[in-house]
Short mmCIF file of C-alpha atoms and ligand atoms in Angstrom, two decimals:
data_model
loop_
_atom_site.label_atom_id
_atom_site.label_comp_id
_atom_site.label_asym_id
_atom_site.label_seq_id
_atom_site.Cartn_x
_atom_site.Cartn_y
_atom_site.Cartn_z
CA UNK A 757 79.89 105.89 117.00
CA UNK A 758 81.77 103.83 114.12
CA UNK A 759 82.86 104.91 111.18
CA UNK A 760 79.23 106.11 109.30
CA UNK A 761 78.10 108.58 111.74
CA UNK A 762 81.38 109.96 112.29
CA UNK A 763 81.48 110.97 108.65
CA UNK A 764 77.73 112.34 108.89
CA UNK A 765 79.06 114.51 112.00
CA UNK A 766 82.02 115.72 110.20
CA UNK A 767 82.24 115.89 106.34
CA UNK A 768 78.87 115.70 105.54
CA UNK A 769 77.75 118.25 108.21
CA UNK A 770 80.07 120.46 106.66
CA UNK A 771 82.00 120.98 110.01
CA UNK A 772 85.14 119.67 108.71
CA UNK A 773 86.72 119.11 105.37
CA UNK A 774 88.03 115.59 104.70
CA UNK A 775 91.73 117.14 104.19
CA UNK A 776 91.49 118.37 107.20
CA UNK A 777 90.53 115.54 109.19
CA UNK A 778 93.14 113.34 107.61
CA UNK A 779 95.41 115.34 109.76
CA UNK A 780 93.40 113.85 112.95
CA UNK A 781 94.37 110.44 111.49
CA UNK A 782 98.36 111.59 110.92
CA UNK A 783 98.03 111.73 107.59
CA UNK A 784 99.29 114.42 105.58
CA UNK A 785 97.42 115.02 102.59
CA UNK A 786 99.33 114.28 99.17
CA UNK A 787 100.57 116.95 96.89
CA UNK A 788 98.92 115.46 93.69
CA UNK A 789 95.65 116.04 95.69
CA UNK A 790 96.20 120.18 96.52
CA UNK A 791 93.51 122.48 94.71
CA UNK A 792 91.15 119.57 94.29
CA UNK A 793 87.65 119.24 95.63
CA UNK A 794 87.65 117.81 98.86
CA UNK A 795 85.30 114.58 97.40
CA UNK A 796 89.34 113.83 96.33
CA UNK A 797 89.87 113.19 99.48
CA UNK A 798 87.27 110.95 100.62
CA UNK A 799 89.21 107.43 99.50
CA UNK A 800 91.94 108.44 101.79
CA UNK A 801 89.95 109.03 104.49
CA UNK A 802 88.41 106.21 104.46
CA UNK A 803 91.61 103.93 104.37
CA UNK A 804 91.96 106.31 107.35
CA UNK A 805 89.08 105.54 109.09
CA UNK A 806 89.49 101.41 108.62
CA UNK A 807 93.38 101.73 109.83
CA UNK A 808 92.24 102.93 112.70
CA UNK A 809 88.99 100.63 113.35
CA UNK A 810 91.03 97.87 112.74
CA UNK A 811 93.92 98.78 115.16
CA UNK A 812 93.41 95.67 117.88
CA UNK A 813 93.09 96.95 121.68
CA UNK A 814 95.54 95.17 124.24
CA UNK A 815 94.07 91.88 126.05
CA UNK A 816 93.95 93.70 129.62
CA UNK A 817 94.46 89.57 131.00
CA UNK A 818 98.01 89.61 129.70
CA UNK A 819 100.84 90.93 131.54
CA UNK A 820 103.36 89.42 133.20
CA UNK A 821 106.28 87.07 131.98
CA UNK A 822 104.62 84.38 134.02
CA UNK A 823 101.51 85.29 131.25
CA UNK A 824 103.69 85.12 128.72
CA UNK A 825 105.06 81.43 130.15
CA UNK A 826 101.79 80.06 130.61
CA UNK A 827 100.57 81.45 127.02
CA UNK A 828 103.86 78.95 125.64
CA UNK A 829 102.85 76.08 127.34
CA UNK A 830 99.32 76.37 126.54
CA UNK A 831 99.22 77.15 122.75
CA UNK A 832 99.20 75.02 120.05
CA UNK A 833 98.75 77.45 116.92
CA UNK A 834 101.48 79.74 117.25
CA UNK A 835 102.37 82.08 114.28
CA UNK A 836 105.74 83.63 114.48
CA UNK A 837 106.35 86.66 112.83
CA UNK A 838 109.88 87.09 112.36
CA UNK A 839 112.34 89.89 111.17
CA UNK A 840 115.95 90.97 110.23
CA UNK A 841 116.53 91.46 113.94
CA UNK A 842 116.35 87.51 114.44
CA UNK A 843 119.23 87.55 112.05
CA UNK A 844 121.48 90.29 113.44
CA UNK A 845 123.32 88.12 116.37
CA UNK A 846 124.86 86.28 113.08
CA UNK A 847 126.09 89.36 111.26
CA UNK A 848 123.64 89.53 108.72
CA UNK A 849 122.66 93.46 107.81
CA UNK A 850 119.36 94.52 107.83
CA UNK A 851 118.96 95.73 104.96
CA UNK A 852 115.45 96.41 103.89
CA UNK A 853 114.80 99.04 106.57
CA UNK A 854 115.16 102.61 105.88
CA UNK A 855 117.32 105.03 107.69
CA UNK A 856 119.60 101.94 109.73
CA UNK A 857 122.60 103.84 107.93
CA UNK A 858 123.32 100.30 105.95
CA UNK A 859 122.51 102.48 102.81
CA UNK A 860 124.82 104.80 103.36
CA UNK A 861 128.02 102.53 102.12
CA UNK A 862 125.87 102.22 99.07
CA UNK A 863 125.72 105.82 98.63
CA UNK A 864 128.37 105.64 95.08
CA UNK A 865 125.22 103.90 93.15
CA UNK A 866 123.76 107.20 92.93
CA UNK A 867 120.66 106.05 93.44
CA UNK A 868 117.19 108.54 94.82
CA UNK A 869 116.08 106.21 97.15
CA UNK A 870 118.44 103.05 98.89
CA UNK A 871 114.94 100.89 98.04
CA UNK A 872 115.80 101.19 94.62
CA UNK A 873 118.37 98.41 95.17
CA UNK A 874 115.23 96.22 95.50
CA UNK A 875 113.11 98.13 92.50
CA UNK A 876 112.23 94.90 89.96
CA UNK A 877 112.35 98.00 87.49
CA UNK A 878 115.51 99.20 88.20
CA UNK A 879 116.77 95.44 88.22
CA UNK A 880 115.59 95.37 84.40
CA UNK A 881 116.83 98.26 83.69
CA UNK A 882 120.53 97.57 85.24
CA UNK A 883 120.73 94.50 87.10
CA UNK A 884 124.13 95.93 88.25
CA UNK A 885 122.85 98.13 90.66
CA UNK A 886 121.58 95.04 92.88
CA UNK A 887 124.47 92.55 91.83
CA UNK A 888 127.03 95.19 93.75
CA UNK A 889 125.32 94.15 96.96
CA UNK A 890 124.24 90.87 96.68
CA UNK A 891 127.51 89.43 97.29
CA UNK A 892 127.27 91.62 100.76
CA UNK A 893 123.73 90.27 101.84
CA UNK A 894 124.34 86.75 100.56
CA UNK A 895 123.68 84.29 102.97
CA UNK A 896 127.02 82.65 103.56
CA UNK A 897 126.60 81.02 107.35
CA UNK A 898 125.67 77.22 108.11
CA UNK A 899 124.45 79.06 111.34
CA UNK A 900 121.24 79.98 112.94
CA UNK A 901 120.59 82.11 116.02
CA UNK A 902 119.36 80.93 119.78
CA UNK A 903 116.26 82.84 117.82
CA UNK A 904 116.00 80.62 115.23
CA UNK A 905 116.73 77.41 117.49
CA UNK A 906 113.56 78.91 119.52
CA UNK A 907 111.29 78.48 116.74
CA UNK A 908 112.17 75.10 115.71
CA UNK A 909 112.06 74.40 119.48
CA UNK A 910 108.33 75.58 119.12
CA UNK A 911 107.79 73.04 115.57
CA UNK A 912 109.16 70.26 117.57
CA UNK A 913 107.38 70.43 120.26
CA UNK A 914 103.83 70.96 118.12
CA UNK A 915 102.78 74.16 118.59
CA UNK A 916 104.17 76.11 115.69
CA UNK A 917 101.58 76.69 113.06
CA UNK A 918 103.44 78.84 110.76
CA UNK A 919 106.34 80.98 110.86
CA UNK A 920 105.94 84.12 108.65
CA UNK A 921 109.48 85.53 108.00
CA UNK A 922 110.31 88.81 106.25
CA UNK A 923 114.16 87.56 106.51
CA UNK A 924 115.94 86.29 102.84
CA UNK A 925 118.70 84.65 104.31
CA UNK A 926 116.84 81.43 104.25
CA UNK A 927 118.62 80.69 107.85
CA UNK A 928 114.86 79.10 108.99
CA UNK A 929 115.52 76.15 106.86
CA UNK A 930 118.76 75.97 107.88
CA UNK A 931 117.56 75.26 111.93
CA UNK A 932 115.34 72.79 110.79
CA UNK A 933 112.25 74.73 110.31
CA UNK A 934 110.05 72.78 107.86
CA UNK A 935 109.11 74.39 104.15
CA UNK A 936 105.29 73.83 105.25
CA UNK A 937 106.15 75.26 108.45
CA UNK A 938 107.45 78.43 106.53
CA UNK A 939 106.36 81.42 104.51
CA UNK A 940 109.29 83.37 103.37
CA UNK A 941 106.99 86.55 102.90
CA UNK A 942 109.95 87.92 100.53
CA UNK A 943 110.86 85.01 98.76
CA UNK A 944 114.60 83.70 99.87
CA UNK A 945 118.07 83.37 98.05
CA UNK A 946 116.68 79.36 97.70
CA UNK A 947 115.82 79.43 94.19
CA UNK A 948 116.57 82.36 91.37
CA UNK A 949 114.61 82.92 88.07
CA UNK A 950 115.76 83.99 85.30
CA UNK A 951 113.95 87.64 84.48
CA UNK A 952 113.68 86.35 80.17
CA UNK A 953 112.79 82.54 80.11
CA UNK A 954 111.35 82.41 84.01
CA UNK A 955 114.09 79.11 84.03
CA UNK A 956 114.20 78.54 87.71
CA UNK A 957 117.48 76.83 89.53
CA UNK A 958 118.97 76.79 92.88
CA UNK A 959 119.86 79.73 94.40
CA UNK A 960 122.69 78.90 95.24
CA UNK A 961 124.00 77.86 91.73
CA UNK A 962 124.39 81.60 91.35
CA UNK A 963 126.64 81.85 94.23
CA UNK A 964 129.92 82.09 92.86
CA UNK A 965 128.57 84.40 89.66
CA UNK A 966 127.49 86.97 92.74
CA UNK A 967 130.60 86.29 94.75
CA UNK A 968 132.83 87.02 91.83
CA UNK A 969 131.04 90.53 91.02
CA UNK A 970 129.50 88.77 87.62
CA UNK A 971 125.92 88.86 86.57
CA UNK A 972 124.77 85.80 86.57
CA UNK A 973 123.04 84.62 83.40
CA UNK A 974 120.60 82.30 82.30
CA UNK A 975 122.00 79.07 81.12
CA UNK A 976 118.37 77.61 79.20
CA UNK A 977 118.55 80.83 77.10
CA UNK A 978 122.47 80.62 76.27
CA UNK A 979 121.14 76.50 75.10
CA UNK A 980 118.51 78.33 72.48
CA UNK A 981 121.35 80.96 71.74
CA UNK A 982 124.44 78.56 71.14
CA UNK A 983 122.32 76.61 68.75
CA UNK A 984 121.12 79.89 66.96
CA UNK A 985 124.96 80.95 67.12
CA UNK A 986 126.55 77.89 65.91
CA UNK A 987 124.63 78.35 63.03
CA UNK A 988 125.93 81.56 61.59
CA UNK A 989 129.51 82.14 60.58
CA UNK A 990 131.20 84.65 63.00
CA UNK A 991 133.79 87.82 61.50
CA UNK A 992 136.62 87.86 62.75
CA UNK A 993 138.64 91.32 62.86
CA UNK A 994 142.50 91.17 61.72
CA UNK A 995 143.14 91.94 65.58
CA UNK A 996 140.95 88.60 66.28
CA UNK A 997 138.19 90.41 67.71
CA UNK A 998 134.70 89.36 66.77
CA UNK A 999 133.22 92.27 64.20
CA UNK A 1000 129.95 93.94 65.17
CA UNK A 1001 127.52 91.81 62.72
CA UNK A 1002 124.43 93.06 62.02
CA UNK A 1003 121.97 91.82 64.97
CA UNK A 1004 118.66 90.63 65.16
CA UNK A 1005 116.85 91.45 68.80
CA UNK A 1006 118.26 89.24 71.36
CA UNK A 1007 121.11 87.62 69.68
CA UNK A 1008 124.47 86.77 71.08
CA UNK A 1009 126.77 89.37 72.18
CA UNK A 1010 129.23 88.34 73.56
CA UNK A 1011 133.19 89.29 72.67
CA UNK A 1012 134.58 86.11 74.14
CA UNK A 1013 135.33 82.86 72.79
CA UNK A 1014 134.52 80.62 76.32
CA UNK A 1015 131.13 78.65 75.66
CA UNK A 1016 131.06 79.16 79.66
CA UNK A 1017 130.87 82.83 79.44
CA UNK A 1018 127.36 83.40 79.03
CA UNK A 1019 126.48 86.26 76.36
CA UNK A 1020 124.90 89.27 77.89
CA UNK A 1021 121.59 89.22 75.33
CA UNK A 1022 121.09 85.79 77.66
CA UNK A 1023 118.23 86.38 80.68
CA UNK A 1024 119.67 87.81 83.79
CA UNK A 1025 119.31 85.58 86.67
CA UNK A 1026 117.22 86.96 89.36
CA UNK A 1027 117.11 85.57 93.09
CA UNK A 1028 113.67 85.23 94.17
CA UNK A 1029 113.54 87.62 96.82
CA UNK A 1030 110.33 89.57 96.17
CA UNK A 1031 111.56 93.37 94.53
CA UNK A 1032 109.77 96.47 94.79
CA UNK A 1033 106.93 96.47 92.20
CA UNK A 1034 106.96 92.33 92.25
CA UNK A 1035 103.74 90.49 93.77
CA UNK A 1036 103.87 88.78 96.57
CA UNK A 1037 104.45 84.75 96.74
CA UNK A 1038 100.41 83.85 96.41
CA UNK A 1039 101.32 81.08 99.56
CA UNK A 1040 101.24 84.36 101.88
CA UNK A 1041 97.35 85.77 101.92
CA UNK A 1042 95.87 82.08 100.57
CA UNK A 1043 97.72 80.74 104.09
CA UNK A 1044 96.85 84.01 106.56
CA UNK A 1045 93.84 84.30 105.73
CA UNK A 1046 92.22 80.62 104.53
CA UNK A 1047 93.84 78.27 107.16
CA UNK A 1048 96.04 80.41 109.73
CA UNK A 1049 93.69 82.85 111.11
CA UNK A 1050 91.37 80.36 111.61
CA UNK A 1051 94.09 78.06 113.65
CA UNK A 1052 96.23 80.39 115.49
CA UNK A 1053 95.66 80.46 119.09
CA UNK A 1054 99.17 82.71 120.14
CA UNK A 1055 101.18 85.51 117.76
CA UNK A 1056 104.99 85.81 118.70
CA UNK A 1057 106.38 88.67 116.77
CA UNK A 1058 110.11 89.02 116.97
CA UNK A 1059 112.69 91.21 115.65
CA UNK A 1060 110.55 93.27 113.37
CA UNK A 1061 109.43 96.16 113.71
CA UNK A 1062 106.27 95.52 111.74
CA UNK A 1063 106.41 98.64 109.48
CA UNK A 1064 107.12 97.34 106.11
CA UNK A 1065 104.21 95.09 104.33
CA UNK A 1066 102.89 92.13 103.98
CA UNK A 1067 104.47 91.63 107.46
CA UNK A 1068 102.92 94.48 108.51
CA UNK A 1069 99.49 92.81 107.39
CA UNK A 1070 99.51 90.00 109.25
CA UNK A 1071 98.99 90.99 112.76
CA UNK A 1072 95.82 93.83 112.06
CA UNK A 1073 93.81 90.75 109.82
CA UNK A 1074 94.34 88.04 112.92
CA UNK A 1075 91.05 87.86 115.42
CA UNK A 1076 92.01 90.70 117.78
CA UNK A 1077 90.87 88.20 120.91
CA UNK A 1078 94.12 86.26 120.37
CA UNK A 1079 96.91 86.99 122.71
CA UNK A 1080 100.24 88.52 121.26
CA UNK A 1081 103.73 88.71 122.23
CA UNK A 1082 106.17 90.92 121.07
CA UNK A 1083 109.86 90.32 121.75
CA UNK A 1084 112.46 93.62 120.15
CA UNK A 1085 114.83 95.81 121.51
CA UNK A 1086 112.63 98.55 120.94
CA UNK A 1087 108.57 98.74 121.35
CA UNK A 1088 106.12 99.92 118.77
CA UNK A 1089 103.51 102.42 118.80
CA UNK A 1090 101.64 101.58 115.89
CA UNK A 1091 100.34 98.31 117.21
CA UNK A 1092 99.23 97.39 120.60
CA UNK A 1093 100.41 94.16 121.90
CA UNK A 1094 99.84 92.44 125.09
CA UNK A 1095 103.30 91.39 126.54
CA UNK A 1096 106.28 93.20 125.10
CA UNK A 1097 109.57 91.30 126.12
CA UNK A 1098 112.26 94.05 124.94
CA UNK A 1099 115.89 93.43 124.51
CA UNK A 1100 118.27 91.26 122.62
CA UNK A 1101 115.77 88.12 121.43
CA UNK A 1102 118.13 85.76 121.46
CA UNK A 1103 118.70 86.61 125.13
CA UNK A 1104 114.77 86.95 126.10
CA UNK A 1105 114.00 83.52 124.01
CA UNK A 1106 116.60 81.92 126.22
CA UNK A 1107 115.00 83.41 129.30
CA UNK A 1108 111.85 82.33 127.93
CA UNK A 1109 112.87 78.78 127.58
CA UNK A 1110 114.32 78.73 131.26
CA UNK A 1111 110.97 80.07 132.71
CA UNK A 1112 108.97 77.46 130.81
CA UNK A 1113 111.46 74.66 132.01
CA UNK A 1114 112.78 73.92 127.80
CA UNK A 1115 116.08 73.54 127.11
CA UNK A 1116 117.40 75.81 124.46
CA UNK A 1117 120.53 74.38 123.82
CA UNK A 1118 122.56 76.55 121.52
CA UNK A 1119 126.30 77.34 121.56
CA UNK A 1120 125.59 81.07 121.45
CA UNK A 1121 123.54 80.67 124.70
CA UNK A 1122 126.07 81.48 127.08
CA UNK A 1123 126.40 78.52 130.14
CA UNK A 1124 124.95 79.11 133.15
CA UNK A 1125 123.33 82.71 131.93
CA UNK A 1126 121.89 85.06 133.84
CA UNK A 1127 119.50 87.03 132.55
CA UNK A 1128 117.74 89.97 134.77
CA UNK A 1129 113.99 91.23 133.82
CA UNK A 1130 112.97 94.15 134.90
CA UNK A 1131 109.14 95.50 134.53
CA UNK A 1132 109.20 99.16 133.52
CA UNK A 1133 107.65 101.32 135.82
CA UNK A 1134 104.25 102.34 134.37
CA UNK A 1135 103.63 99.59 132.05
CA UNK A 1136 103.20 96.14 133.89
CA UNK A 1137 102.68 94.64 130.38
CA UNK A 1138 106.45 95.55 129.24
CA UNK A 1139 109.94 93.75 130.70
CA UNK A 1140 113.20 94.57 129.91
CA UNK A 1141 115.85 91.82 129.16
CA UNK A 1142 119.39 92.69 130.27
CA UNK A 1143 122.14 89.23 130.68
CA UNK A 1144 123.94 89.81 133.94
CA UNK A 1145 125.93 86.39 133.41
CA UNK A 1146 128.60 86.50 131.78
CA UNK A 1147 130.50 89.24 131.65
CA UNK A 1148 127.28 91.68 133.02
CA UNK A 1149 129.91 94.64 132.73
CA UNK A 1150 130.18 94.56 128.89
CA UNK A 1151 126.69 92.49 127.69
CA UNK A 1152 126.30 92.86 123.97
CA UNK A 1153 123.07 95.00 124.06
CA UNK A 1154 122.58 96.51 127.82
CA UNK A 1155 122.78 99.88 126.49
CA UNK A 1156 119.98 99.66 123.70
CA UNK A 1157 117.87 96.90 125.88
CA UNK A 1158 117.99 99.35 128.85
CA UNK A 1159 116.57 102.47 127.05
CA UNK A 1160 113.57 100.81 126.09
CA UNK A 1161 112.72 102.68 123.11
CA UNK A 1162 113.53 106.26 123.57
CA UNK A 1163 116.38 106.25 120.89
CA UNK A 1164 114.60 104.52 118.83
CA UNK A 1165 115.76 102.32 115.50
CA UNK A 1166 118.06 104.70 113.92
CA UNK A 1167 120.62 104.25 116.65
CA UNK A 1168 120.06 100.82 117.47
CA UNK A 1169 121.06 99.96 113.45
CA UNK A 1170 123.68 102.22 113.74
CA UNK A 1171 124.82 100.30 116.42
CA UNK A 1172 124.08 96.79 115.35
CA UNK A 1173 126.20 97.68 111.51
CA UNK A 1174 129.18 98.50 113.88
CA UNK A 1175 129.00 95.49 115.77
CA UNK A 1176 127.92 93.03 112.85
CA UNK A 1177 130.29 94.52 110.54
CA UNK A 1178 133.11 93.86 113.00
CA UNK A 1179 132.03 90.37 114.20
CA UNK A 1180 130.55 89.07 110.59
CA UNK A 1181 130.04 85.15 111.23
CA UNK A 1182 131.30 85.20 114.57
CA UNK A 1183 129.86 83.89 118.14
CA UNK A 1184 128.29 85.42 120.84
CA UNK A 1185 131.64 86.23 122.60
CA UNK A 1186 132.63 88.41 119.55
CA UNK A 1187 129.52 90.01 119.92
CA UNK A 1188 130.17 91.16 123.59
CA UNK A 1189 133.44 92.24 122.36
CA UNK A 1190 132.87 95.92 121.55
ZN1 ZN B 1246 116.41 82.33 80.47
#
C-alpha cells in the first residue's frame, strides 16, 4: 500500500502509536525518547519504514551453482564486497566485529565497549589504548588467500569493476588488485597521518615504532620543534636530568638527549584506517553511487557479514534487478540474496573456478581437491561447501560449513581465533591441523 497510506491506516488513524509500531519493524524504542509525545517518534519510524522498502526481494531466476557459473562467465561489472573472513585462512583476526571473543584478550584496557579501540576520540585522548593492539593486527604477511587470488582472477580477466573491502590489512594490493580497482572502505595500514600537522607517510614507516610497543610520532612536527628547541638553552639538573622549564603549549618534552627520540608534544602518528567518529574516505559514496551502480551487472559478497556500515550500504543502494551472490560460512537474514554458496570461501572460490573451467592456481588450493556441494533441503538457492579431498576426515571448516548457520558467528569466531591464533602465517595444511 507503500509507505503513505500505511501511516494514514496506522498513526494517523489513531489505531496505533508510532512507538508501538516500531516494535513491528524490530526496533526497540530508545530510552532518551520514553515519556515523550509520540510525534518523537515519527523520524524513527520512518527510517523504519524506508529500511524495510528498500530491503531487495530475491531474483526467483537464480538458483543453482550452475546459475551462479553462468552469472561468472557472463558478467562484466562485478563488485566484490569483501570482509575479514577473506582474511582469516591467513591468520589475520577479525577484529572489528563484536562478540567474536577477539576482545576479550583486550579485556586489561578497561575499556566500556572493545570499539573503543577504534574511537578517533579515545585515540586523542590516549593513543595508547590502540598502539597495544596494533602491533597484533598489523599486517605482517607477503601472502594473500585463494580468496584474494579469486578476485584478481576476476580483474584479469575484465570483469571486476570494483572491489569494496572492509579489510585493513591491505592484502588486495598485495595479490595484484589494482588501487583503481579498490576501495578500502576503512582506509588501510598503507599510509598514516599524523593526528597534529595531517603529515602523511607510508604506513609502513611506522612499522617498527608499533612493533616495538612505541607511539609513533610525527617527524615534520619534531623539524618545527628541533628548530624552536635548539634555540633555547636547556637546564640541566646536578643529576643531568633536564629541569622542568617553564612551557609554552606544545613545546618539547622530552627527557632524552637522542634527536631520534621524538618528543611526546610532537603529533601522534595515526594509520589511516577510518576510527569510530572519523568520515569515511569521500572515494566510497562518489564511486557507489556516481559510476558503480550504474556499471555493475553481478554483486559477489564474501566473507562479511554485511552488518557493520558503509559495507552494509552498498548492497540496499545497488538496482535490486541485479543478481547477487553471497559466499560465507554462515547466511544472513537481514538481506536476501539470490545464490548463497556457504562454507570456507577460499574452498567455494576454488570450486567456483573448477565449475567455470579457470584455473585458480594458489599454493593453499590443495592438488587435486575435492570439494562436495550439497543443496540444503528447502532452499534450492543455498549450497553447502564441504572439501572431501584431502584429508575429508579432518577438513579445516566441515563442522561450521555443515551447520549452515544455526550456531551462528559467535562460535564460528570463537573457532576461527583458536585456529588462527595457533596457525598465524601458516598454510592451508596448518589450518587442517586442529
Ligand atoms: Zn605532525
Amino acid at each position: 500500500m507503500g509507505p503513505e497510506e500505511f501511516c494514514k491506516r496506522t498513526v494517523d488513524a489513531g489505531t496505533i502509536t508510532a512507538k508501538k509500531l516500531l516494535t513491528a519493524f524490530s526496533i526497540r524504542p530508545p530510552a532518551f525518547l520514553d515519556g515523550l509525545d509520540d510525534d518523537n517518534y515519527f523520524p524513527l519510524l520512518s527510517l523504519a519504514l524506508s529500511r524495510e522498502l528498500r530491503k531487495r526481494a530475491k531474483l526467483t531466476k537464480y538458483n543453482t551453482m550452475e546459475d551462479a557459473v553462468h552469472l561468472l562467465h557472463t558478467a562484466r561489472n562485478i563488485i566484490v564486497l569483501t570482509g575479514a573472513g577473506i582474511s582469516t585462512s591467513l591468520g589475520i583476526p577479525d577484529f572489528r566485529s563484536k562478540g567474536t571473543g577477539l576482545y576479550a584478550q583486550y579485556e586489561h584496557l578497561g575499556l566500556n565497549d572493545p570499539q573503543e579501540i577504534f574511537d578517533i576520540n579515545i585515540f586523542k585522548q590516549d593513543p595508547n589504548i590502540f598502539y597495544s593492539v596494533a602491533r597484533d593486527i598489523l599486517p605482517n604477511t607477503e601472502r594473500f588467500s585463494p580468496t584474494h587470488a579469486f578476485i584478481a582472477l576476476l580483474q584479469q580477466k575484465g570483469k571486476l569493476l570494483t572491489n569494496y573491502s572492509q579489510n585493513i590489512d591491505n592484502i588486495e594490493a598485495k595479490a595484484g588488485i589494482l588501487p583503481e580497482k579498490l576501495v578500502q572502505c576503512h582506509g588501510s595500514f598503507a599510509t598514516a597521518t599524523c593526528v597534529k600537522c595531517k603529515h602523511q607517510v607510508k604506513g609502513e614507516t611506522l612499522f617498527p615504532d608499533i612493533k616495538a610497543g612505541k607511539i609513533p610520532r610525527c617527524k615534520k612536527c619534531a623539524e618545527g620543534r628541533k628548530s624552536a628547541g635548539n634555540s633555547r638553552k636547556r637546564k640541566v639538573n646536578k643529576d643531568g636530568t633536564e629541569r622542568k622549564v617553564r612551557r609554552r603549549p606544545g613545546d618539547y618534552d622530552s627527557n632524552s638527549d637522542s634527536e631520534f627520540d621524538l618528543p611526546t608534544s610532537c603529533g601522534v602518528m595515526k594509520p589511516d584506517i577510518t576510527f569510530f567518529g572519523e568520515a569515511l574516505p569521500d572515494e566510497f559514496s562518489k564511486r557507489l553511487t556516481e559510476i558503480d551502480c550504474k556499471l555493475v551487472d553481478l554483486v559477489i559478497v564474501i566473507g562479511t557479514s554485511l552488518k557493520v556500515a558503509p559495507v552494509s550500504e552498498v548492497v540496499p543502494f545497488l538496482p535490486a534487478n541485479i543478481p547477487q551472490i553471497y559466499i560465507s560460512r554462515t547466511p544472513v537474514s537481514h538481506v536476501n540474496f539470490d545464490i548463497d554458496l556457504l562454507g570456507d570461501c577460499d574452498i567455494v572460490v576454488s570450486e567456483l573456478c573448477r565449475r567455470a573451467g579457470w584455473n585458480l592456481d594458489h599454493e593453499m588450493v590443495p592438488k587435486g581437491q575435492v570439494v562436495d556441494v550439497a543443496t540444503v533441503e528447502g532452499y534450492e538457492s543455498r549450497h553447502v561447501f564441504t572439501q572431501t579431498y584431502p584429508d575429508p576426515s579432518t577438513p579445516p571448516v566441515s563442522n561450521e560449513a555443515s551447520s549452515s548457520g544455526s550456531d551462528g558467528e559467535k562460535a564460528n569466531g570463537g573457532d576461527s581465533l583458536k585456529r588462527t591464533r595457533r596457525s598465524a602465517g601458516a598454510t592451508v595444511v596448518d589450518k587442517a591441523g586442529k
